Amino acid sequence: MKLATYKDGSRDGQLVVVSRALTQAHYATHVANRLQQVLDDWNFLSPQVQDIYDALNAGRARHAFAFEPDRCMAPLPRAYQWADGSAYINHVELVRKARGAEVPETFYTDPLMYQGGSDDFIGPTDPIVCVSEDFGIDFEAEVAVVTGDIPMGCNAERALDGIRLVLLANDVSLRNLIPAELAKGFGFVQSKPATAFSPVAITPDELGDAWSKGRVHLSLHCTWNGRRVGMCEAGPEMTFHFGQLTAHLAKTRNVRAGSVIGSGTVSNRGVEKKGQMHWPNGYSCIAEKRAMEMLQDGQPSTEFMKYGDTIRIEMKNAAGQSLFGAIEQTVAAPGAQA
Amino acid sequence: MKLATYKDGSRDGQLVVVSRALTQAHYATHVANRLQQVLDDWNFLSPQVQDIYDALNAGRARHAFAFEPDRCMAPLPRAYQWADGSAYINHVELVRKARGAEVPETFYTDPLMYQGGSDDFIGPTDPIVCVSEDFGIDFEAEVAVVTGDIPMGCNAERALDGIRLVLLANDVSLRNLIPAELAKGFGFVQSKPATAFSPVAITPDELGDAWSKGRVHLSLHCTWNGRRVGMCEAGPEMTFHFGQLTAHLAKTRNVRAGSVIGSGTVSNRGVEKKGQMHWPNGYSCIAEKRAMEMLQDGQPSTEFMKYGDTIRIEMKNAAGQSLFGAIEQTVAAPGAQA
């Protein structure tokens, strides 16, 4: 099933069930008002939400209305946890190679992950509000999951069983603030502002065969200022699958229902051609593009995002249908009209 | 006023108003069932909760009952944000000096802060469940605050105005997992398990003169296995006050109501006497004690916590009354009976 949260002036919005084709929607009011409620009591409530979904897809839902993605908050407008992995080791390799740094051997066996802020997620068409263009505003296109309760110390298979929903994320990064925070060793506080999510979160069964062993085997499209810059495959090169990322997080603590776990920037390896590296699938963040330029030309030439820049992130199935709806954001100064 | 959350089998528990002397309690059912609701709508709901509090203290509350701290969850059993500062620079100096490392000059002007997990806070008398004693189990006694909405980019004074509640925290740390996570630079994921909080959270006015310029001017008592090991003054040596910590967090993003912000380990400077350093106020975490031993004897001799160890953390006012109730925890293996 596909679930979204409509803006209603409240902090948590209204849960809506969205049809498979993303054309129709229906409130789930008689079951639950908020997605977190469904996650808190999944076994009891999710079958009831599934009934609404089935009726909606069959054209039998009594009070269906047209689905409008720009009325969406993030599916979870605020969550109790946001932990973002860096599961595509190619991303780490690329960025480190560009600055002449090594990738430690442990990075191939022990996932990189940071704990992010989850009190203020933003909707798929909300502006990326940033105090200064000088911060180095970058998009980061990711796949993310929402978990049920995951017990402390469980293995990756058990953790994988606890994944309830899949969605897309734009984990906006302020690149020029990152080096100072990395040097402090305490993770990211200021260099990772509010994260945006796709209009709908979907149950893994919606992905069919594309959901396999904790990975989404489809390509992620990034369009920056109207130009397609990324079409990275999210499946084969994901070094750690979502069960492994979740088990990593749960090693020393219980992970509670509604935790959101990100894949990190989806990234594909380059190919060598006539002694030069090429990246035919493009990039899912500007930092990678700059690293590619560094490796090719000795210096980066692409600048980070400016006020007014747009970013669109979307994933389609084999039939060309949008699975999650699109994240479509514009960078804005504080106080600017969206 | 003083607020607690009683266990009721649900994830969020039941909000209770607790008398100033921590002897009586009263449900706030007709106002709000959960503390987060009050924080979400503070201006409207908090005066109504205050009325219950006033009646309770005056002996006029109709359905008061004896307050039992061991029925408490954390005041916020789960929160949308937990960001923990390291505001007592002496703690950083001590631990770094013991391992021969310098404190970067910026640490005196730019707060250290990490983003922690907030999906699974534990109650004041809940066990510290840990998979292995080999992880180096340590307590960390801290002061913490709960905020209202704090706008992006605001200054420290505005941020200070947005502090709603003060409480105590035991930010349990797994010391032997920290070096590897610090080396990765992405902050703490596995080395910081569930954080425990005091039975009650209190509004700053309950502190009287002891609440001054964003600091709590009282001493924090730590008793490990029945022995008083810490009585550090929380006020004068707090390098960054809670307004500054909150503004640091809000530099690039909105901070939403119900965010919990910690002070880091409360720590006091040593004094030199006959060429030897002494720490008359003791310590609020074992890592500090080991650093002191390192500096005095060239090696640490105190071991970290073992299964069955107890830790009690409490703060009293000038009249000797407990302000927050006590955190009283026992270290336990998974599956052990509390």
PDB file of C-alpha atoms in Angstrom, chain A residues 49-174:
ATOM      1  CA  VAL A  49      -5.489   0.460   6.019  1.00  0.00           C
ATOM      2  CA  GLN A  50      -4.834  -2.206   3.390  1.00  0.00           C
ATOM      3  CA  ASP A  51      -8.615  -2.640   3.018  1.00  0.00           C
ATOM      4  CA  ILE A  52      -8.975   1.050   2.195  1.00  0.00           C
ATOM      5  CA  TYR A  53      -6.090   0.742  -0.279  1.00  0.00           C
ATOM      6  CA  ASP A  54      -7.676  -2.247  -1.989  1.00  0.00           C
ATOM      7  CA  ALA A  55     -11.017  -0.480  -2.255  1.00  0.00           C
ATOM      8  CA  LEU A  56      -9.322   2.631  -3.632  1.00  0.00           C
ATOM      9  CA  ASN A  57      -7.458   0.689  -6.319  1.00  0.00           C
ATOM     10  CA  ALA A  58     -10.639  -1.163  -7.251  1.00  0.00           C
ATOM     11  CA  GLY A  59     -12.585   2.091  -7.603  1.00  0.00           C
ATOM     12  CA  ARG A  60     -14.850   1.040  -4.717  1.00  0.00           C
ATOM     13  CA  ALA A  61     -13.776   3.708  -2.195  1.00  0.00           C
ATOM     14  CA  ARG A  62     -16.731   5.915  -1.307  1.00  0.00           C
ATOM     15  CA  HIS A  63     -14.957   9.160  -0.509  1.00  0.00           C
ATOM     16  CA  ALA A  64     -11.952   9.151  -2.788  1.00  0.00           C
ATOM     17  CA  PHE A  65     -10.492  12.418  -4.032  1.00  0.00           C
ATOM     18  CA  ALA A  66      -7.719  13.400  -6.432  1.00  0.00           C
ATOM     19  CA  PHE A  67      -4.262  13.008  -4.912  1.00  0.00           C
ATOM     20  CA  GLU A  68      -2.250  16.254  -4.869  1.00  0.00           C
ATOM     21  CA  PRO A  69       1.416  15.747  -3.955  1.00  0.00           C
ATOM     22  CA  ASP A  70       1.920  19.419  -3.145  1.00  0.00           C
ATOM     23  CA  ARG A  71      -0.488  19.072  -0.235  1.00  0.00           C
ATOM     24  CA  CYS A  72       1.855  16.518   1.339  1.00  0.00           C
ATOM     25  CA  MET A  73       4.007  16.786   4.393  1.00  0.00           C
ATOM     26  CA  ALA A  74       6.696  14.147   4.775  1.00  0.00           C
ATOM     27  CA  PRO A  75       4.902  10.798   5.316  1.00  0.00           C
ATOM     28  CA  LEU A  76       6.182  11.103   8.909  1.00  0.00           C
ATOM     29  CA  PRO A  77       6.259  14.890   9.438  1.00  0.00           C
ATOM     30  CA  ARG A  78       8.337  14.278  12.556  1.00  0.00           C
ATOM     31  CA  ALA A  79       9.785  10.988  13.698  1.00  0.00           C
ATOM     32  CA  TYR A  80      11.448   9.559  16.773  1.00  0.00           C
ATOM     33  CA  GLN A  81      14.572   8.652  14.857  1.00  0.00           C
ATOM     34  CA  TRP A  82      16.465   9.408  11.647  1.00  0.00           C
ATOM     35  CA  ALA A  83      19.665   7.450  11.155  1.00  0.00           C
ATOM     36  CA  ASP A  84      21.336   7.822   7.817  1.00  0.00           C
ATOM     37  CA  GLY A  85      23.797   5.273   6.519  1.00  0.00           C
ATOM     38  CA  SER A  86      26.397   5.681   3.815  1.00  0.00           C
ATOM     39  CA  ALA A  87      25.741   2.331   2.203  1.00  0.00           C
ATOM     40  CA  TYR A  88      27.075   3.056  -1.276  1.00  0.00           C
ATOM     41  CA  ILE A  89      30.786   2.754  -0.678  1.00  0.00           C
ATOM     42  CA  ASN A  90      31.447   4.201  -4.117  1.00  0.00           C
ATOM     43  CA  HIS A  91      30.211   7.550  -2.828  1.00  0.00           C
ATOM     44  CA  VAL A  92      32.745   7.437  -0.001  1.00  0.00           C
ATOM     45  CA  GLU A  93      35.537   6.248  -2.319  1.00  0.00           C
ATOM     46  CA  LEU A  94      34.854   8.959  -4.860  1.00  0.00           C
ATOM     47  CA  VAL A  95      34.696  11.838  -2.406  1.00  0.00           C
ATOM     48  CA  ARG A  96      37.772  10.650  -0.496  1.00  0.00           C
ATOM     49  CA  LYS A  97      39.797   9.936  -3.631  1.00  0.00           C
ATOM     50  CA  ALA A  98      39.128  13.476  -4.821  1.00  0.00           C
ATOM     51  CA  ARG A  99      40.655  14.884  -1.659  1.00  0.00           C
ATOM     52  CA  GLY A 100      43.536  12.407  -1.646  1.00  0.00           C
ATOM     53  CA  ALA A 101      42.300  10.469   1.393  1.00  0.00           C
ATOM     54  CA  GLU A 102      42.184   6.702   1.813  1.00  0.00           C
ATOM     55  CA  VAL A 103      39.070   4.669   2.560  1.00  0.00           C
ATOM     56  CA  PRO A 104      39.756   2.690   5.745  1.00  0.00           C
ATOM     57  CA  GLU A 105      39.472  -1.096   5.249  1.00  0.00           C
ATOM     58  CA  THR A 106      36.779  -1.299   7.966  1.00  0.00           C
ATOM     59  CA  PHE A 107      34.420   0.842   5.850  1.00  0.00           C
ATOM     60  CA  TYR A 108      33.761  -2.256   3.702  1.00  0.00           C
ATOM     61  CA  THR A 109      32.558  -4.308   6.674  1.00  0.00           C
ATOM     62  CA  ASP A 110      31.282  -1.750   9.201  1.00  0.00           C
ATOM     63  CA  PRO A 111      28.638   0.698   7.905  1.00  0.00           C
ATOM     64  CA  LEU A 112      29.121   4.434   8.220  1.00  0.00           C
ATOM     65  CA  MET A 113      26.012   5.939   9.807  1.00  0.00           C
ATOM     66  CA  TYR A 114      25.093   9.221  11.438  1.00  0.00           C
ATOM     67  CA  GLN A 115      22.203  10.129  13.683  1.00  0.00           C
ATOM     68  CA  GLY A 116      20.219  13.016  12.199  1.00  0.00           C
ATOM     69  CA  GLY A 117      17.529  15.383  13.418  1.00  0.00           C
ATOM     70  CA  SER A 118      13.992  14.042  13.019  1.00  0.00           C
ATOM     71  CA  ASP A 119      11.933  16.746  14.707  1.00  0.00           C
ATOM     72  CA  ASP A 120      11.344  18.746  11.551  1.00  0.00           C
ATOM     73  CA  PHE A 121      11.115  16.684   8.381  1.00  0.00           C
ATOM     74  CA  ILE A 122       9.836  18.643   5.418  1.00  0.00           C
ATOM     75  CA  GLY A 123       7.407  17.779   2.653  1.00  0.00           C
ATOM     76  CA  PRO A 124       8.244  16.784  -0.924  1.00  0.00           C
ATOM     77  CA  THR A 125       7.513  20.230  -2.383  1.00  0.00           C
ATOM     78  CA  ASP A 126       8.558  22.371   0.585  1.00  0.00           C
ATOM     79  CA  PRO A 127      11.379  24.842  -0.108  1.00  0.00           C
ATOM     80  CA  ILE A 128      14.922  24.142   1.020  1.00  0.00           C
ATOM     81  CA  VAL A 129      15.304  27.152   3.298  1.00  0.00           C
ATOM     82  CA  CYS A 130      18.896  28.120   3.926  1.00  0.00           C
ATOM     83  CA  VAL A 131      20.323  31.125   5.753  1.00  0.00           C
ATOM     84  CA  SER A 132      23.217  31.521   3.303  1.00  0.00           C
ATOM     85  CA  GLU A 133      24.217  30.337  -0.162  1.00  0.00           C
ATOM     86  CA  ASP A 134      27.782  30.265   1.146  1.00  0.00           C
ATOM     87  CA  PHE A 135      27.059  27.124   3.152  1.00  0.00           C
ATOM     88  CA  GLY A 136      27.467  24.997   0.004  1.00  0.00           C
ATOM     89  CA  ILE A 137      23.884  23.783  -0.451  1.00  0.00           C
ATOM     90  CA  ASP A 138      23.716  20.281  -1.924  1.00  0.00           C
ATOM     91  CA  PHE A 139      20.959  17.752  -2.513  1.00  0.00           C
ATOM     92  CA  GLU A 140      21.499  14.083  -1.633  1.00  0.00           C
ATOM     93  CA  ALA A 141      19.122  11.613  -3.250  1.00  0.00           C
ATOM     94  CA  GLU A 142      18.571   8.513  -1.151  1.00  0.00           C
ATOM     95  CA  VAL A 143      16.312   5.571  -0.560  1.00  0.00           C
ATOM     96  CA  ALA A 144      15.048   5.225   3.011  1.00  0.00           C
ATOM     97  CA  VAL A 145      12.975   2.786   5.064  1.00  0.00           C
ATOM     98  CA  VAL A 146      10.694   3.059   8.085  1.00  0.00           C
ATOM     99  CA  THR A 147      10.998   0.278  10.647  1.00  0.00           C
ATOM    100  CA  GLY A 148       8.791  -1.429  13.180  1.00  0.00           C
ATOM    101  CA  ASP A 149      10.230  -2.387  16.576  1.00  0.00           C
ATOM    102  CA  ILE A 150      13.689  -3.919  16.178  1.00  0.00           C
ATOM    103  CA  PRO A 151      15.150  -5.672  19.227  1.00  0.00           C
ATOM    104  CA  MET A 152      18.620  -4.820  20.510  1.00  0.00           C
ATOM    105  CA  GLY A 153      21.361  -7.034  19.161  1.00  0.00           C
ATOM    106  CA  CYS A 154      19.294  -8.720  16.444  1.00  0.00           C
ATOM    107  CA  ASN A 155      20.864  -9.906  13.206  1.00  0.00           C
ATOM    108  CA  ALA A 156      20.418  -8.425   9.731  1.00  0.00           C
ATOM    109  CA  GLU A 157      17.759 -10.967   8.678  1.00  0.00           C
ATOM    110  CA  ARG A 158      15.555 -10.212  11.670  1.00  0.00           C
ATOM    111  CA  ALA A 159      16.080  -6.500  11.132  1.00  0.00           C
ATOM    112  CA  LEU A 160      15.066  -6.857   7.485  1.00  0.00           C
ATOM    113  CA  ASP A 161      11.802  -8.481   8.581  1.00  0.00           C
ATOM    114  CA  GLY A 162      11.030  -5.361  10.591  1.00  0.00           C
ATOM    115  CA  ILE A 163      11.041  -2.982   7.651  1.00  0.00           C
ATOM    116  CA  ARG A 164       7.554  -1.595   7.113  1.00  0.00           C
ATOM    117  CA  LEU A 165       7.847   1.100   4.458  1.00  0.00           C
ATOM    118  CA  VAL A 166      10.168   2.363   1.736  1.00  0.00           C
ATOM    119  CA  LEU A 167      10.409   5.976   0.559  1.00  0.00           C
ATOM    120  CA  LEU A 168      12.797   8.502  -1.019  1.00  0.00           C
ATOM    121  CA  ALA A 169      14.738  11.193   0.811  1.00  0.00           C
ATOM    122  CA  ASN A 170      16.547  14.386  -0.040  1.00  0.00           C
ATOM    123  CA  ASP A 171      19.107  14.601   2.758  1.00  0.00           C
ATOM    124  CA  VAL A 172      20.151  18.193   2.092  1.00  0.00           C
ATOM    125  CA  SER A 173      23.757  18.850   3.081  1.00  0.00           C
ATOM    126  CA  LEU A 174      25.643  22.074   3.679  1.00  0.00           C
TER     127      LEU A 174
END
